[in-house]
Short mmCIF file of C-alpha atoms in Angstrom, two decimals:
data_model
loop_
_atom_site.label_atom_id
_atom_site.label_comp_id
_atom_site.label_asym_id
_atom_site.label_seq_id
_atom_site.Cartn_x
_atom_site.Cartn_y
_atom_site.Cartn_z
CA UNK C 765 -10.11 -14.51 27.64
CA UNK C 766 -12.08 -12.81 24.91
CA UNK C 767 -10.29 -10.02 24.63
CA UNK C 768 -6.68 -12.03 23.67
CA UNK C 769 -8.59 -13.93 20.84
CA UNK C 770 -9.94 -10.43 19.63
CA UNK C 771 -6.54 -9.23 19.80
CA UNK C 772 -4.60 -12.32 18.43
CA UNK C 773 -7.12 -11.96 15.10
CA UNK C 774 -6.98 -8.06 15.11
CA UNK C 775 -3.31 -8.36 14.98
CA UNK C 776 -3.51 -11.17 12.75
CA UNK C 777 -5.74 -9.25 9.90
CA UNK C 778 -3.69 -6.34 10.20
CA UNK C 779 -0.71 -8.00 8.88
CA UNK C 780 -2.54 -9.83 5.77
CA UNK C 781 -4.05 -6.31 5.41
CA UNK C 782 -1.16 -4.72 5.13
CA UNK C 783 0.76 -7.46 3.02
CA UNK C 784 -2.48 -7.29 0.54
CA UNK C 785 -2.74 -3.66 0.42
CA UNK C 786 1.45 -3.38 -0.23
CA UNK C 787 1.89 -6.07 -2.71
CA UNK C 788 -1.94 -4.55 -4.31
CA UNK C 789 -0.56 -1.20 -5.58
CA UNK C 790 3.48 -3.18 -6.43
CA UNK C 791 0.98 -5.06 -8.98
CA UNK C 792 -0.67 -1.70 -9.73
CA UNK C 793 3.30 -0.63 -10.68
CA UNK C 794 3.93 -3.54 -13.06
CA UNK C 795 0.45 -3.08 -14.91
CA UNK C 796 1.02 0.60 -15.47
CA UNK C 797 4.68 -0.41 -16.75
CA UNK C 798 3.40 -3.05 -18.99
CA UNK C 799 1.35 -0.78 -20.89
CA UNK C 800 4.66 0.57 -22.32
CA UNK C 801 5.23 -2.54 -23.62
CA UNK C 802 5.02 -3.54 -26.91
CA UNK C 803 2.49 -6.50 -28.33
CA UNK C 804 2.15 -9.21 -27.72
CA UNK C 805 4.05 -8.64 -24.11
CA UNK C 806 1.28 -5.77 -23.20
CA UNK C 807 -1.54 -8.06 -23.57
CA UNK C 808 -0.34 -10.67 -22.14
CA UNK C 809 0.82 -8.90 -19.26
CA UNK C 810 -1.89 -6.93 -18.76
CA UNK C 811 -4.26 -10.04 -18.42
CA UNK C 812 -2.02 -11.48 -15.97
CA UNK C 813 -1.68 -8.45 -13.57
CA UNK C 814 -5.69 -7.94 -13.28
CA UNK C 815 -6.02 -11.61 -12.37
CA UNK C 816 -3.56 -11.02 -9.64
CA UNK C 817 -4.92 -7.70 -8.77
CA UNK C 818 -8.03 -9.44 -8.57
CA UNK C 819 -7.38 -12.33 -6.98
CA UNK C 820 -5.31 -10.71 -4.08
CA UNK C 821 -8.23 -7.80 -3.51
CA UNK C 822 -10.64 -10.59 -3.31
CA UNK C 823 -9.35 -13.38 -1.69
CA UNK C 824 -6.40 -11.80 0.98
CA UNK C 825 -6.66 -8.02 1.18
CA UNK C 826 -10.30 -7.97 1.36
CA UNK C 827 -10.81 -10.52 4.02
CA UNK C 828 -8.03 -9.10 6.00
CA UNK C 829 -9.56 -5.88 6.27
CA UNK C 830 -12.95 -7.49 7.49
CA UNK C 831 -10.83 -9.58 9.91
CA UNK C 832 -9.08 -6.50 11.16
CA UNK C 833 -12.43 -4.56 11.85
CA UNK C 834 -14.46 -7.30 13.44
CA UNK C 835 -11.97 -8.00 15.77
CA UNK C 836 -11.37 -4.53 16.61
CA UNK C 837 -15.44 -4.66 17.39
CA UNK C 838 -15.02 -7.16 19.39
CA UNK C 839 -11.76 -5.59 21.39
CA UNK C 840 -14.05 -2.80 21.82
CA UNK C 841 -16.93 -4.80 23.37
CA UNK C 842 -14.79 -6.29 25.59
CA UNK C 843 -13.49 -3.14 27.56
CA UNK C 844 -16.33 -0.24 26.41
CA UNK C 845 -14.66 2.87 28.15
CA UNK C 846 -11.72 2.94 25.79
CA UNK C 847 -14.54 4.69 23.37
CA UNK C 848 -13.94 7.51 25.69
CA UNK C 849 -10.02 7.99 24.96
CA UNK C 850 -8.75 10.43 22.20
CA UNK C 851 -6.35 8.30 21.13
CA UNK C 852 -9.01 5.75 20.31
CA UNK C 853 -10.47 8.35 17.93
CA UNK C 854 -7.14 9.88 16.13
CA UNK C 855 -6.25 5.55 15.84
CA UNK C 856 -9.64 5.42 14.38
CA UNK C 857 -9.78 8.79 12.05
CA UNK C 858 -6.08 7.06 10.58
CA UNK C 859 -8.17 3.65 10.04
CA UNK C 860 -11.30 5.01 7.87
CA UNK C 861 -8.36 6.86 5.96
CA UNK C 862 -6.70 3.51 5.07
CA UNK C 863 -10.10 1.95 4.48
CA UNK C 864 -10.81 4.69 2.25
CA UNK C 865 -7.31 3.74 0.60
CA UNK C 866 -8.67 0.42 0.28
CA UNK C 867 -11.56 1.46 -1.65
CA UNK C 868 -9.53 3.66 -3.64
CA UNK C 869 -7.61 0.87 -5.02
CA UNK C 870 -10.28 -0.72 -5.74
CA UNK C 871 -11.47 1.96 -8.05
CA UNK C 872 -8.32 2.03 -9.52
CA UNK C 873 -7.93 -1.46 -10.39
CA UNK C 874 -10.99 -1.09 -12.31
CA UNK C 875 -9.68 1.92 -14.27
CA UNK C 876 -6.49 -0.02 -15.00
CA UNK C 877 -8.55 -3.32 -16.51
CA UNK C 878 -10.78 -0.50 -18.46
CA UNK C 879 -7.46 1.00 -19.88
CA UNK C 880 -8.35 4.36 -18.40
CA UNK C 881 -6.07 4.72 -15.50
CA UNK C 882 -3.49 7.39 -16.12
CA UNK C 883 -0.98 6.97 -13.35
CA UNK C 884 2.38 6.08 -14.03
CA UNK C 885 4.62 3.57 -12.20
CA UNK C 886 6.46 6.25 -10.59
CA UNK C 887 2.89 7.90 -9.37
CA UNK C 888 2.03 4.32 -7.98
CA UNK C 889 5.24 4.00 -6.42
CA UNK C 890 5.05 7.03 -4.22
CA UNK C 891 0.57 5.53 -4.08
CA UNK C 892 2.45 2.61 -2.24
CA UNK C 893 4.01 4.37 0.69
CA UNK C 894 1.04 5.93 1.60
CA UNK C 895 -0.23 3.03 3.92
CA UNK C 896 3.25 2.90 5.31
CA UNK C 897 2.59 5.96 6.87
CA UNK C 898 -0.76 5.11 8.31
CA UNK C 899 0.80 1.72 9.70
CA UNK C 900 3.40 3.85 11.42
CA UNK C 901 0.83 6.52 13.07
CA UNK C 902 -1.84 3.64 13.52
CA UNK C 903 0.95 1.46 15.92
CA UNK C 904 2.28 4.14 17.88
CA UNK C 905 -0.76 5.78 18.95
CA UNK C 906 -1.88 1.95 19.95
CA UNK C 907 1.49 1.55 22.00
CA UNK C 908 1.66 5.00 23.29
CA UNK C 909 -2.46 5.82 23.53
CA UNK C 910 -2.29 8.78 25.43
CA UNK C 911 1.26 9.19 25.90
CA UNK C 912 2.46 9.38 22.06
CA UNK C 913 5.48 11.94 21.94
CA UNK C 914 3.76 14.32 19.82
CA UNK C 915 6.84 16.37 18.58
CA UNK C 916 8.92 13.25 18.22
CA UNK C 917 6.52 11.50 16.33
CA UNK C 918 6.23 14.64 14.07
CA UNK C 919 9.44 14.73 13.54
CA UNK C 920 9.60 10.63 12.72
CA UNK C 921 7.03 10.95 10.17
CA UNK C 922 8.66 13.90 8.98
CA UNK C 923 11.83 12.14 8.31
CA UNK C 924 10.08 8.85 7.02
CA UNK C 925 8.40 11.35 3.58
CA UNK C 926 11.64 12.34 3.31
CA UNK C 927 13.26 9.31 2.99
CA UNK C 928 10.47 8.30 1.10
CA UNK C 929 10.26 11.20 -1.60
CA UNK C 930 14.28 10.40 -1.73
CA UNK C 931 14.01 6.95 -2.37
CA UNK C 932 11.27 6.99 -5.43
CA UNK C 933 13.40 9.99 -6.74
CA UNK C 934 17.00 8.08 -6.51
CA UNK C 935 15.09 4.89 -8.29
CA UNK C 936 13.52 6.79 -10.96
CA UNK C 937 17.02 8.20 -11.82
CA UNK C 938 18.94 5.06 -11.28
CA UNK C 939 15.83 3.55 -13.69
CA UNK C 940 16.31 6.47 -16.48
CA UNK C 941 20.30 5.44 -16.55
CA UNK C 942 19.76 1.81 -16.65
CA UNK C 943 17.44 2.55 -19.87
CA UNK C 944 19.99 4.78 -21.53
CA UNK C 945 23.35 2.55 -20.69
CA UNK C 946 20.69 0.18 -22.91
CA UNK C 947 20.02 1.97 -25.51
CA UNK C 948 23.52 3.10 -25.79
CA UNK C 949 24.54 -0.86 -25.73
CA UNK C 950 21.68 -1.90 -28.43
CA UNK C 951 22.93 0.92 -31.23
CA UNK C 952 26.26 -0.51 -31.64
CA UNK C 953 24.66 -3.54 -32.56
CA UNK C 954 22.05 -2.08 -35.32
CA UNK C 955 24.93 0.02 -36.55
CA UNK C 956 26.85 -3.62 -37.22
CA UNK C 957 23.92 -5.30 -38.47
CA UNK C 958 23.19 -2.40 -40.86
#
């Protein structure tokens, strides 16, 4: 019975994990945006995305990711031989990556509320698909285990950067356009006003 209640929580902090660590770096996109604003919309801004940041490292993404490593402790006390299965240990090389994610994002919330953090919204967009990735790879090697379709899988993750890389690219275009059609809509109306 110990090992469903392991489970139930292990999948349970995975998904407020997940939710925390995708919404984390969205937030990390608006900040970096804001500071193109102009005052007082920057500072106010600003303030209000490290509070979120904060908040949602702190009080969701955090505990999620404790949540989702205790249980899996516990999964793993329950049925000790599964240390013994390579799948176990590719699952768990792709989990102290995303930890390591999480940590970096902490480090770069801290740059952003210092004003030192360089990245651009576009940079953080293509930051934010990076856990997709290690979702993807981190659920089919649990479904599969030993039986993961190795060239399959290749070629899904393969196809998922593309898609990716395609998507951030189309946006940033469709984003450059939007910002010219309003330029190109605001002269008009200096040229009458002048």
């Amino acid at each position: 019975m110990a090992y469903y209640w392991f489970k139930a929580f292990h999948l349970i902090g995975v998904v407020v994990w997940f939710a925390g660590l995708f919404y984390l770096v969205r937030l990390f996109v608006y900040h970096a945006e804001a500071e193109q604003e102009s005052e007082p919309a920057r500072s106010i801004l600003t303030k209000q995305y490290e509070l979120m940041e904060k908040r949602l490292y702190g009080i969701i993404t955090t505990p999620g990711m404790i949540v989702t490593v205790v249980m899996a402790i516990g999964l793993i006390s329950t049925e000790p031989e599964i240390l013994k299965s390579t799948w176990l240990h590719i699952k768990l090389t792709f989990v102290l990556l995303l930890i390591g994610y999480h940590f970096f994002c902490k480090r770069i919330m801290k740059q952003l509320a210092a004003g030192e953090c360089q990245w651009s919204g576009q940079q953080f967009r293509a930051l934010n698909e990076a856990p997709t990735i290690l979702l993807v790879l981190i659920v089919l090697l649990a479904v599969f285990k030993n039986n993961l379709p190795l060239d399959l899988t290749t070629w899904l993750i393969a196809g998922l950067v593309l898609a990716m890389v395609a998507s951030i690219q189309l946006y940033a275009k469709k984003r450059r356009q939007d910002k010219e059609k309003l330029a190109q809509a605001e002269q008009p109306e200096v040229a009458l006003k002048g």
